[in-house]
Amino acid sequence: MKIRSFTVLPTTPAKLKPLLGLANNLWFSWNWDARQLFAKLDVNAWKKTGKNPLRTLCDVSQKKLEEASQNRQYVAELEAVYTSFKKYLSSKTWFEDQHGKREKERPLVAYFSAEYGMHESLPIYSGGLGVLSGDHLKSASDLGIPLVAIGLLYRQGYFRQGLDANGIQQEMYPENDWFSIPAVQVKDEKGHSIIVSIDLAGEEVFFQVWQVDVGRLHLYLLDTNLPINSPSNRDITKRLYDSDRDMRIRQEILLGIGGIRALKALKIEPSVFHINEGHSAFLVLERLVHLMHEQALKYDEAKEIVWSTNVFTTHTPVPEGNERFNPDLVKKYLHSYAATLKMTWNEFLALGREFPENEDEEFCMTILGLNFSSMSNGVSKLHGKISRQMWQKLYPQIPPSEIPIGHVTNGVHTLTWISKWLEGLFIRYMQTSYNRETADFSFWKTVSEIPASELWHTHLERKKGLIKFVREQIAIQRQKRGASLSEINKAEEILDPYALTIGFARRFAPYKRGDLIFRDVERLINIVTSADRPVQLIIAGKAHPADTLGKSIIKKIFDTCNRPDLYRRIVFIEDYDLNVARFLVQGVDVWLNTPRRPMEASGTSGMKAAMNGVLNLSILDGWWDEAFDGTNGWAIGHGESYQNHQYQDEVEANLLYRIIENEVVPLYYDRDEQNIPLKWMEMVKRSIQSCGEEFNAHNMLMKYLQQYYLRGEQLYHILTQNKYSEAKHLSKWRKELHANWEHIKIIDVGIKSKEVVYSGEEVEISAQIKLGVVAPDDVIVEVYYGLLSGEKEIENPQRIRMYMEYSEADFTVFTAKIICNYGGRYGHVVRILPGHPHLAVEFIPELIKWEE
């Protein structure tokens, strides 16, 4: 049977036409008033469609639409929201005010990510990486940063989760209905769909481009589900993070190489390319090929441009978590690139290998990204340090602290995650006028002006809303599992809005230790069933379909939840998504996070909770390692490292119980005569201010802009001007320096000082350097110095540049004066670095020479 189809659009009354404009821009996802307009049309349809504005417009009866168009108050609200939306799109932005307006065809940044979590109506995300990418786009839009984004349009996205009667995770992959999702096919001037192609193992694979409007920005999604493609290649954009390795590499070739070709087809020419995690790192290959073929550059010349204008963000603090492919699989799809780049196959594989001579080593996408990105970063201060240690072999002779992998700690988009009611309190007590897209973080200091009683009752209302939502979800879950009517109705008995409520919501990867709090069940029972000071847990999260250990953790929790003595106090919410996340981070009292340090790169859910007045109880890992100050929540341990994981789990589980029993519970239940926990609210205020001010996505974007984006743009203009003459010059300069580097010698180092040196005095260091044919201006000579440790290593090293004093026939003398600020034994060593004004970074592997 062949089913033919046609599309019926909702007949929207003229007065309600602005609803279509709001529904087709994800601005609604961070504007509560806009979302309420759709809920007011038909609250049941709104919930049934998963809060999808377009689907709601289709499902609401024509009668209700007509009634709404005749409702003067509703129409007035719609006009006000739509006016706000149009003003948002047209008003001058923070970026324009700071840096001027840019051409549309040349955005500052192209941002590549495998997933984007912006709203549950666009299900192309799995977890934290996608939510971060979504918040990145939202804040870039608010600030007006000229950014364009590239991703994939998944027909099924990530799986939907259900638990069977035994607590075993079941995965479902419903097809997304693209008619009711805010994405439109991109057309050319003649109205034809823009179709682009890539080569995969000798087969031409075609893809179309969809556009999603995210406030002021555009996200372009690539889609291979076209009749012209083979069934296998149509499925490239079927599922997010397909576990089949052959399919996965095709997805990542499409994202990286196809993404660059899509930008070209759209005539968009960014200056900087941001590779968000290694999934899109193949874009470097296409950038190189484009520059070599269309601009007639040599490989080394093209690499200077690509390297100088790429930003690479790694999110993985353990080697096993980085994407790797078997060399045979890489050869199957990318062997032609080696020839195009004029490389041998081993030279090509070396682009993604830590040890190029090891023919068995797999091809690592993170290494490819690091090798071709002058600007690289981890996503928290601790993660930056771990990344420098992890990839130290890629940067020989460079001290770990100076390896060019920095950090920009993640942040969350305030207006997406802060509750409308809490935002209302801020507005009421602010001393100055309120701008919803503010880049002035003093906004967060307003929390000190809010009376504790108002803040407490506002949070209590959000907790009641959370518990109502949880009860509804539990009833639905039980109904799906075929429970009896009496069992379904018992969902109304679970949880108490006045009991201390702890939330835990994570991807159930084993290292996140979702079962740590269940390690001693009898002790947990005593905590949660206390008659006068009860505690309750709300848990949510998915395990990867192939992660049997993660699934077993979920089953363990499920079984505990169903114990007769615990089912009212501990619940598991299935199918964790953005909607569930919003209820949790706005409604629980404490946010629990128990990763095995240092395996949590950053984590962002705790940030969302903190800005809503939820206190963090966490291992000192990721963002919490730098956010915790002793007054804004609790730390489990002191950042210790353990070799024995069983022992670590035992120690930290006991610490967790002890903190809950002796600190969290007493503080929560210590009330004044009005039943308000005043000391608890002091900590809540401190948490909101300290975390909200620092760990918001606007702050994160401003750091990316200042540290990376503007610098990359400047280098792009320098290297591409005058037909790429500076890129050619820089490539030639680097080759000559490489060729002559081994001939550079540090002949002698001298020190000129008094017999006794006192703190605060200067000591002059001189160095005789044999440069050979290298000019003095082509190097930077430095003194690397500091106090010596007991192991005779320089602690907290400082560096000062040495300047040329004079030249003899065979050597050049450089000198510098170092200030000895502290008493003690000092150590110093002279080193030489490459010195060119247009190098993106100071430290280049193989171009650093230390005094021997």
PDB file of N, CA and C in Angstrom, residues 140 157 244 497-498 516 578 682 702 729 804:
ATOM      1  N   ALA A 140      25.197  33.961  22.701  1.00  0.00           N
ATOM      2  CA  ALA A 140      25.766  34.674  21.557  1.00  0.00           C
ATOM      3  C   ALA A 140      24.712  35.548  20.909  1.00  0.00           C
ATOM      4  N   GLY A 157      17.120  11.448  16.572  1.00  0.00           N
ATOM      5  CA  GLY A 157      17.840  12.063  17.673  1.00  0.00           C
ATOM      6  C   GLY A 157      18.350  11.025  18.658  1.00  0.00           C
ATOM      7  N   ASP A 244      27.570   2.208  15.882  1.00  0.00           N
ATOM      8  CA  ASP A 244      28.321   1.550  14.813  1.00  0.00           C
ATOM      9  C   ASP A 244      29.458   2.462  14.366  1.00  0.00           C
ATOM     10  N   PRO A 497       6.182  18.255  50.063  1.00  0.00           N
ATOM     11  CA  PRO A 497       6.753  19.556  49.693  1.00  0.00           C
ATOM     12  C   PRO A 497       7.506  20.250  50.819  1.00  0.00           C
ATOM     13  N   TYR A 498       7.339  19.781  52.068  1.00  0.00           N
ATOM     14  CA  TYR A 498       8.005  20.431  53.194  1.00  0.00           C
ATOM     15  C   TYR A 498       9.235  19.651  53.675  1.00  0.00           C
ATOM     16  N   LEU A 516      26.197   6.115  44.397  1.00  0.00           N
ATOM     17  CA  LEU A 516      27.059   6.304  45.563  1.00  0.00           C
ATOM     18  C   LEU A 516      26.236   6.502  46.834  1.00  0.00           C
ATOM     19  N   LEU A 578      15.128  18.189  28.747  1.00  0.00           N
ATOM     20  CA  LEU A 578      15.222  19.576  29.186  1.00  0.00           C
ATOM     21  C   LEU A 578      14.035  19.984  30.049  1.00  0.00           C
ATOM     22  N   GLU A 682      20.770  32.264  54.118  1.00  0.00           N
ATOM     23  CA  GLU A 682      22.027  33.006  53.952  1.00  0.00           C
ATOM     24  C   GLU A 682      22.937  32.285  52.973  1.00  0.00           C
ATOM     25  N   MET A 702      31.789  35.970  26.678  1.00  0.00           N
ATOM     26  CA  MET A 702      32.679  37.125  26.678  1.00  0.00           C
ATOM     27  C   MET A 702      34.134  36.692  26.816  1.00  0.00           C
ATOM     28  N   HIS A 729      54.608  34.293   3.893  1.00  0.00           N
ATOM     29  CA  HIS A 729      55.827  34.728   4.588  1.00  0.00           C
ATOM     30  C   HIS A 729      56.013  33.969   5.894  1.00  0.00           C
ATOM     31  N   MET A 804      68.693  41.960  23.616  1.00  0.00           N
ATOM     32  CA  MET A 804      70.037  41.921  23.061  1.00  0.00           C
ATOM     33  C   MET A 804      70.852  43.126  23.528  1.00  0.00           C
TER      34      MET A 804
END
